[in-house]
Tab-separated table of C-alpha atoms and ligand atoms in Angstrom:
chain	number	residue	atom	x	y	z
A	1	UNK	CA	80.876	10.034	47.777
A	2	UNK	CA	84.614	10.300	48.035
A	3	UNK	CA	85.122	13.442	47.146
A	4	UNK	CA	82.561	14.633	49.566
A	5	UNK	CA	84.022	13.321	52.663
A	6	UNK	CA	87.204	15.317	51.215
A	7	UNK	CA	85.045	18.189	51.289
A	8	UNK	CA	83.595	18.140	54.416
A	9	UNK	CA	87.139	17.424	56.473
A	10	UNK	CA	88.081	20.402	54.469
A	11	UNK	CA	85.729	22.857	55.705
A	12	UNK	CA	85.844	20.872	59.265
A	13	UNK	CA	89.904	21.823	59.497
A	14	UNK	CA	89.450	25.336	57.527
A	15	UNK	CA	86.821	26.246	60.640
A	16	UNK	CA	89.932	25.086	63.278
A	17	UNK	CA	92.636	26.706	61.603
A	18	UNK	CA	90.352	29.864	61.932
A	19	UNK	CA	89.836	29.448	65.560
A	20	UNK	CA	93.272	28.948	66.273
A	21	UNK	CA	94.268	31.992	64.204
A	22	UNK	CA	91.255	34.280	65.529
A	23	UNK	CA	91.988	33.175	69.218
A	24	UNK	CA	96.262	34.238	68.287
A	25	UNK	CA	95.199	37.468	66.738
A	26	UNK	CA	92.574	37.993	69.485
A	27	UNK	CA	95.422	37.313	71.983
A	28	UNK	CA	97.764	39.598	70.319
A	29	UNK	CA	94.988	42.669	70.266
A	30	UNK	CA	94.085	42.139	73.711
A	31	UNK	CA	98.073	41.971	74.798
A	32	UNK	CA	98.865	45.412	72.232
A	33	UNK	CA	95.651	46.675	74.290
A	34	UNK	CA	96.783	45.619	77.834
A	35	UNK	CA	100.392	47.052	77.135
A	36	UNK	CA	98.987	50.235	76.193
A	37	UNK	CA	97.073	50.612	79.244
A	38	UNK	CA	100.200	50.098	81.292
A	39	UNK	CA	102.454	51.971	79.455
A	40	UNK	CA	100.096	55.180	80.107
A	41	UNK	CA	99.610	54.100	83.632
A	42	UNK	CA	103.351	53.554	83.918
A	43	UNK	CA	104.052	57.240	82.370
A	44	UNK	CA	101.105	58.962	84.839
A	45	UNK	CA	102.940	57.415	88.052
A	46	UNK	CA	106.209	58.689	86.810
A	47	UNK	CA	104.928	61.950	85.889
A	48	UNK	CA	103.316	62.073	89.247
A	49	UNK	CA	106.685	60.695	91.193
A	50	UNK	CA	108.840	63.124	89.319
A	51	UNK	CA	106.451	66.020	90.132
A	52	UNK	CA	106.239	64.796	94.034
A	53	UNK	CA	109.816	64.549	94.049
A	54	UNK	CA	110.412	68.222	92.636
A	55	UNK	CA	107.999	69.590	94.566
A	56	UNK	CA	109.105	67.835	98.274
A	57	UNK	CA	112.577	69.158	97.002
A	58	UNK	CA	111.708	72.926	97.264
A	59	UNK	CA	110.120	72.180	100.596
A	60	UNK	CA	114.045	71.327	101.560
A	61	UNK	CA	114.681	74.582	101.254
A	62	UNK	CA	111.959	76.686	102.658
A	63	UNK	CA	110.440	74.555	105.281
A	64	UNK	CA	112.220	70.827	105.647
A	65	UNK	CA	109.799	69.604	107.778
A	66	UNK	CA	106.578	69.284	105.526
A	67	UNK	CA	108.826	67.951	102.908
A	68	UNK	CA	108.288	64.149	103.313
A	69	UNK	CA	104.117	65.539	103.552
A	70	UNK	CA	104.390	67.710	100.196
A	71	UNK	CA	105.540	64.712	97.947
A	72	UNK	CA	102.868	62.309	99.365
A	73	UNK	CA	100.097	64.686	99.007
A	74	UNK	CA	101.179	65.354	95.402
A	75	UNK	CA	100.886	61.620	95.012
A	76	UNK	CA	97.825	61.132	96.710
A	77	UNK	CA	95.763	64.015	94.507
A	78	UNK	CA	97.265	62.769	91.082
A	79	UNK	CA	96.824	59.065	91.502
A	80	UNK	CA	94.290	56.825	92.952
A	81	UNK	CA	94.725	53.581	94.293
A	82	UNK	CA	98.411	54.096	94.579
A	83	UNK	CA	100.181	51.902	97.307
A	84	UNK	CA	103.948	51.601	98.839
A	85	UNK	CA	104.276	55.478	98.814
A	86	UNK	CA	107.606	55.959	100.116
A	87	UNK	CA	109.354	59.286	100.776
A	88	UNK	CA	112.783	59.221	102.434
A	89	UNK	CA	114.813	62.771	103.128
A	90	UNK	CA	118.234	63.266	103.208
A	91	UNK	CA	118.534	66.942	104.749
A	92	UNK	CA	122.617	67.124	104.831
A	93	UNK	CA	122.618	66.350	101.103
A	94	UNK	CA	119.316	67.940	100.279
A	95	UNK	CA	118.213	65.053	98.317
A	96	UNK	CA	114.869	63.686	98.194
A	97	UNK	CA	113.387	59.524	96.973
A	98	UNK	CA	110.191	59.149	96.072
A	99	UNK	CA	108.679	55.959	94.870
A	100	UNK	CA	105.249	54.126	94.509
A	101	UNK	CA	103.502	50.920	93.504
A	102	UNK	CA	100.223	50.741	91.272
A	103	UNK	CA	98.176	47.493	90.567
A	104	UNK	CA	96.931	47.762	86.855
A	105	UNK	CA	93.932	46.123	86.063
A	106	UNK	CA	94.296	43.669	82.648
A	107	UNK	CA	91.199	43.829	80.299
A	108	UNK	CA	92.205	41.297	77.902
A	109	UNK	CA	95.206	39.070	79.289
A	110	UNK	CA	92.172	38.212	81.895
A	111	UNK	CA	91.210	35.615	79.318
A	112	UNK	CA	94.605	34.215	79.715
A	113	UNK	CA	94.408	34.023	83.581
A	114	UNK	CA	96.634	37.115	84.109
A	115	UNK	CA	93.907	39.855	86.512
A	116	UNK	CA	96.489	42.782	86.971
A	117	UNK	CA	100.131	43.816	86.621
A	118	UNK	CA	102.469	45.957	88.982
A	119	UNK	CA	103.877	48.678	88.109
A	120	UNK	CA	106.404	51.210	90.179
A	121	UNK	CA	108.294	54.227	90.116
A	122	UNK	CA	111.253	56.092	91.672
A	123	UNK	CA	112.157	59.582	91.677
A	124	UNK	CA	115.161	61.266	93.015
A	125	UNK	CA	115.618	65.089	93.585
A	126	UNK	CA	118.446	67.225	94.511
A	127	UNK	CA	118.867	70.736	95.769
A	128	UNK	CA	121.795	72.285	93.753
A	129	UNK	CA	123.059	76.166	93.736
A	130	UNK	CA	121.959	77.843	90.835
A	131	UNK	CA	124.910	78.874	88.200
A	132	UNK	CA	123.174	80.879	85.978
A	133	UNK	CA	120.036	83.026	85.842
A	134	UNK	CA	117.652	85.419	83.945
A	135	UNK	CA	116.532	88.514	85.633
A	136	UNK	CA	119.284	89.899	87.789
A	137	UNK	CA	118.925	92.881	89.329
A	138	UNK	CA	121.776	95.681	88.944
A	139	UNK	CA	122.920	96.026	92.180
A	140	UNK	CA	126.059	93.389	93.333
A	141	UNK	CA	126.475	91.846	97.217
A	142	UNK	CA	129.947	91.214	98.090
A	143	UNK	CA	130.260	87.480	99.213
A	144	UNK	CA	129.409	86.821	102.922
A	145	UNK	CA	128.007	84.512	104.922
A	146	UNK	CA	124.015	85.291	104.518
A	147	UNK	CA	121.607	84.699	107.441
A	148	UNK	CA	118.341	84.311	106.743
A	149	UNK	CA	115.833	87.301	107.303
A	150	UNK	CA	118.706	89.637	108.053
A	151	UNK	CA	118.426	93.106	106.734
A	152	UNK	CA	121.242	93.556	104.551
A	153	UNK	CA	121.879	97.450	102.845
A	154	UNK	CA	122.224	96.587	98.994
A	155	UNK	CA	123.295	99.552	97.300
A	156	UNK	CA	125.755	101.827	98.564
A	157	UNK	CA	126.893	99.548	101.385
A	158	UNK	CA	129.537	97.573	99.589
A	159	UNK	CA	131.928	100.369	97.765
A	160	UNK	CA	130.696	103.131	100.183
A	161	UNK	CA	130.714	105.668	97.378
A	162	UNK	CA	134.232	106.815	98.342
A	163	UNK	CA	135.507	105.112	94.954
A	164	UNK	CA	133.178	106.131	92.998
A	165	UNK	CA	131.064	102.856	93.183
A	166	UNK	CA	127.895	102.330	95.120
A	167	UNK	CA	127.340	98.772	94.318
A	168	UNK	CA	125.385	99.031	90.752
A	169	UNK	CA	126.899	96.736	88.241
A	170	UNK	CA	125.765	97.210	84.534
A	171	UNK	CA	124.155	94.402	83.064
A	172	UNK	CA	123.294	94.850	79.391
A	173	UNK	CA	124.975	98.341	78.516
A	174	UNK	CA	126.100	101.560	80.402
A	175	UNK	CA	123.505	104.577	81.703
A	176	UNK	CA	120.617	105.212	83.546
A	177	UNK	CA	118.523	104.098	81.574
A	178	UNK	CA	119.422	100.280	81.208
A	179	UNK	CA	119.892	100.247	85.265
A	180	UNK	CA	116.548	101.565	85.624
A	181	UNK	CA	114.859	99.067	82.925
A	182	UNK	CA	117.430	96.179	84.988
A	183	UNK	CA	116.136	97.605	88.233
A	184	UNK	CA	112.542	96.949	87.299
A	185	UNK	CA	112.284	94.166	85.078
A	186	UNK	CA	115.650	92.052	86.110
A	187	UNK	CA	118.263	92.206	82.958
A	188	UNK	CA	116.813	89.868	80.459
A	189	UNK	CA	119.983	88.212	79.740
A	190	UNK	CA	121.742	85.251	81.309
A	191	UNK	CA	124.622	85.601	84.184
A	192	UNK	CA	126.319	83.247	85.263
A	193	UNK	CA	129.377	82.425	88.085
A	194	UNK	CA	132.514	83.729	87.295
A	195	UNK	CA	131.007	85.971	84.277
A	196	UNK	CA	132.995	89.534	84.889
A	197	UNK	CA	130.580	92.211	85.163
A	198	UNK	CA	131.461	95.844	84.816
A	199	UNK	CA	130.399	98.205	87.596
A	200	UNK	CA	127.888	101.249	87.201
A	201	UNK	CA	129.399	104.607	88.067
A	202	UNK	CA	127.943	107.113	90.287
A	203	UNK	CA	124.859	106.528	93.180
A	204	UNK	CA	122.413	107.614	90.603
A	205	UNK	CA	120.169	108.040	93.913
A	206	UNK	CA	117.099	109.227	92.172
A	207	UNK	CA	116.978	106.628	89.712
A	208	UNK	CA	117.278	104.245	92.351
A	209	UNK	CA	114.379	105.545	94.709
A	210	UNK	CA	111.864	105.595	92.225
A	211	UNK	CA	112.750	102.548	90.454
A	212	UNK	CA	112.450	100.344	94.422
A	213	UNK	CA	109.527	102.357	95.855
A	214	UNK	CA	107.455	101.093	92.151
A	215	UNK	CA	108.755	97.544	92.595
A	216	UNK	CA	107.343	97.888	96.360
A	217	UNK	CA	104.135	99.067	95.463
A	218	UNK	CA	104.052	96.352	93.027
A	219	UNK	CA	102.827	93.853	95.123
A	220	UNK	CA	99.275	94.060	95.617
A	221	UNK	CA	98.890	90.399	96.984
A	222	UNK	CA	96.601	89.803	100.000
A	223	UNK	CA	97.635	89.323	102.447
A	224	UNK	CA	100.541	91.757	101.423
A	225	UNK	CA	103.747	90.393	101.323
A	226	UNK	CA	106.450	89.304	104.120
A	227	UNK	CA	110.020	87.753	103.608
A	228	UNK	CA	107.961	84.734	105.431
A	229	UNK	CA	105.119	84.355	103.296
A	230	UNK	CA	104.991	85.599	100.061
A	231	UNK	CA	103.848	85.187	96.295
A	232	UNK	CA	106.426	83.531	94.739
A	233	UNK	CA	106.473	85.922	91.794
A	234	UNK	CA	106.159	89.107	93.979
A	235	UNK	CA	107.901	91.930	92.727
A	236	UNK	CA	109.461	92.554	96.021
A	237	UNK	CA	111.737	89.165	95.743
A	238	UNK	CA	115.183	90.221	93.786
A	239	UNK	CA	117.867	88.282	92.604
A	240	UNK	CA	121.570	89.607	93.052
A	241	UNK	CA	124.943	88.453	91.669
A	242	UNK	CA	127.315	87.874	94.440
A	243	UNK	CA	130.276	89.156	94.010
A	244	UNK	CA	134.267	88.564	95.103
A	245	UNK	CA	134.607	92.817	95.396
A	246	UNK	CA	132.912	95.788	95.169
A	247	UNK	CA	136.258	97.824	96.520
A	248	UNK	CA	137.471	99.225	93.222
A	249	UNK	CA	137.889	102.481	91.514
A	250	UNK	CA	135.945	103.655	88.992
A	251	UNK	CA	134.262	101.554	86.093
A	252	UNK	CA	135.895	98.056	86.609
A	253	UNK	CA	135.163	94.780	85.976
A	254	UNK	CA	134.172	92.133	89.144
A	255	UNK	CA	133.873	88.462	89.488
A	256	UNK	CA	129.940	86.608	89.856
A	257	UNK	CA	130.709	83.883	92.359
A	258	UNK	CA	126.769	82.939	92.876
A	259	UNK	CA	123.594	84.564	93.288
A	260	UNK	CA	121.549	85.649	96.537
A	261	UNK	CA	117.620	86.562	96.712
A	262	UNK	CA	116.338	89.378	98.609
A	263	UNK	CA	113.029	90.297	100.000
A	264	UNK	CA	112.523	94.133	99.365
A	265	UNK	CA	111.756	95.928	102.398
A	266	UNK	CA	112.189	99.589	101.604
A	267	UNK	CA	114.865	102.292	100.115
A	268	UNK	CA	116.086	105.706	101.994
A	269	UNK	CA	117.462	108.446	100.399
A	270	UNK	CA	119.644	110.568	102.517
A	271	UNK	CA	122.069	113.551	101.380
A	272	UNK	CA	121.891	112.454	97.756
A	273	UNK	CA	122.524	108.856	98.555
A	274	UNK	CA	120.384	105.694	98.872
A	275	UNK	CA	120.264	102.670	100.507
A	276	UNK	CA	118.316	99.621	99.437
A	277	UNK	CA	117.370	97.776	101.702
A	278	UNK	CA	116.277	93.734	101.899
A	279	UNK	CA	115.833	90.605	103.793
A	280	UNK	CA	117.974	88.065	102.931
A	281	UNK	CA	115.830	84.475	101.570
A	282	UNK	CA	116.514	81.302	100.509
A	283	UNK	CA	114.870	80.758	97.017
A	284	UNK	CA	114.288	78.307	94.701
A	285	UNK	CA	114.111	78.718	90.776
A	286	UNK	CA	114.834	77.889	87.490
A	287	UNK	CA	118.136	77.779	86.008
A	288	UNK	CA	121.357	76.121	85.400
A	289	UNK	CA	122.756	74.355	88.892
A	290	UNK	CA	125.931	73.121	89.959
A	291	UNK	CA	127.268	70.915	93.334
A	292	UNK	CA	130.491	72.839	92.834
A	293	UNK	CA	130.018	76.644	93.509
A	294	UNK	CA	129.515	78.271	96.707
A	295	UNK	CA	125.880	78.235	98.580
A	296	UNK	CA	124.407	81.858	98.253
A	297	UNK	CA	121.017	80.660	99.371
A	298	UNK	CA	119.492	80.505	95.728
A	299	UNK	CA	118.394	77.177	94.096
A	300	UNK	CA	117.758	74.999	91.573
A	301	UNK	CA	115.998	71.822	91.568
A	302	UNK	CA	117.329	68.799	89.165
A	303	UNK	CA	115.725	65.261	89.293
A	304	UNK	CA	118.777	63.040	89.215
A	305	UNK	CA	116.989	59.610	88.925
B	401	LIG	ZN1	103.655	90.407	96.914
């Protein structure tokens, strides 16, 4: 009869111990489970922050004053039930904060009395001055103070011709070949500030006619094109090194100090000679940045936070 009782208090504590371990493991499951669903709802609000953040930021740029709406919306259409949305501008230092609160709901820890967590993010963007890009065109601007949607004359103007230099630089290699293939495509290599970049020689005028009137009829968007409102990949929108000189004689070497973006507006040939000529933009793209160099009106944008 003994031995029975034994028995019995046996299986009695063996069915506790199980609880207590099935309830721990249980608990540990439904916490691994929980903390999963927050991490990935902690990684989609930062995602979504750091894209709101990036895209206010270019808004900065091009048109300041929907820039506090951009980053909201792009918060708004990526996450739902987001709260605490706040976007605060600095214009003088071109930065941008964005940050928002999400209540996660719990699955498991609900057992334990715990409904939801809070989660957050913060984002900070800043508008820097691009140091180095892909896709230069071979035709230099000497530095200047740049007004936006100014005509500015882009080849010929800077050198005049009367030393032997009409403002083509050669990116890549000598000849009219490689300027035409830069003129067209951009010069797949990398420039950046104070690279030295040899000049091209000559006007070669025809060359440069062709080449622009191709790149304008490029651009079969619709509504066609303006330096207000265009596609951001339009083939009318060039990038130029700026440069410290274009006053020098013959095939010589001259100093990037930044880059400036122009909207293509036409080319004139006249007595063997011609002029490019483009509006001046502010731009934003991809590339290396810097706080240090000067402000040509081309951009970068780099989350900082
Ligand atoms: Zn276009």
């Amino acid at each position: 009869m003994k031995t029975i009782t034994i028995l019995k208090n046996n299986r009695g504590s063996s069915i506790v111990f199980f609880t207590i371990i099935l309830t721990v493991i249980l608990g540990f499951a439904a916490l691994t489970i929980d903390f999963g669903v927050i991490a990935y709802e902690k990684f989609r609000l930062t995602s979504s922050v750091d894209a709101a953040s990036l895209a206010g930021a270019q808004e900065l740029v091009a048109n300041t004053g929907y820039t506090k709406e951009v980053a909201e919306s792009y918060i708004y259409k990526n996450i739902q039930n987001v709260k605490n949305v706040v976007v605060s501008v600095d214009s003088s230092s071109r930065m941008l904060q964005v940050s928002s609160e999400k209540t996660v709901d719990n699955y498991f820890a609900k057992i334990f009395g715990k409904n939801s967590q809070d989660i957050s993010a913060v984002s900070k963007a800043r508008v820097e001055n691009i140091k180095s890009l892909k896709g230069a065109r071979p035709l230099a601007i000497v530095q200047q103070t740049f007004t936006y949607g100014k005509m500015y004359t882009l080849k010929e103007g800077g050198g005049d011709g009367t030393t032997g230099n009409y403002a083509a630089i050669a990116l890549g290699g000598t000849g009219g070949s490689i300027y035409r293939n830069n003129l067209l495509n951009g010069y797949s290599g990398t420039i950046t500030v104070n690279d030295v970049i040899p000049t091209e020689t000559g006007n070669i005028a025809g060359t440069t006619v062709t080449s622009i009137n191709e790149l304008l009829g490029n651009c079969n968007h619709i509504p066609a094109c303006t330096y207000q409102s265009y596609n951001k990949y339009c083939s009318k929108i060039i990038f130029l090194p700026v440069v410290n000189t274009l006053t020098v004689n013959g095939r010589k070497h001259i100093k990037v100090l930044g880059f400036a973006t122009f909207f293509l507006e036409g080319v004139t040939s006249m007595g063997g000679q011609a002029d490019v000529i483009g509006r001046f933009i502010t731009y934003c793209m991809e590339g290396e940045t810097s706080t240090t160099i000067n402000d040509y009106g081309t951009y970068g944008i780099r989350l900082i936070k």
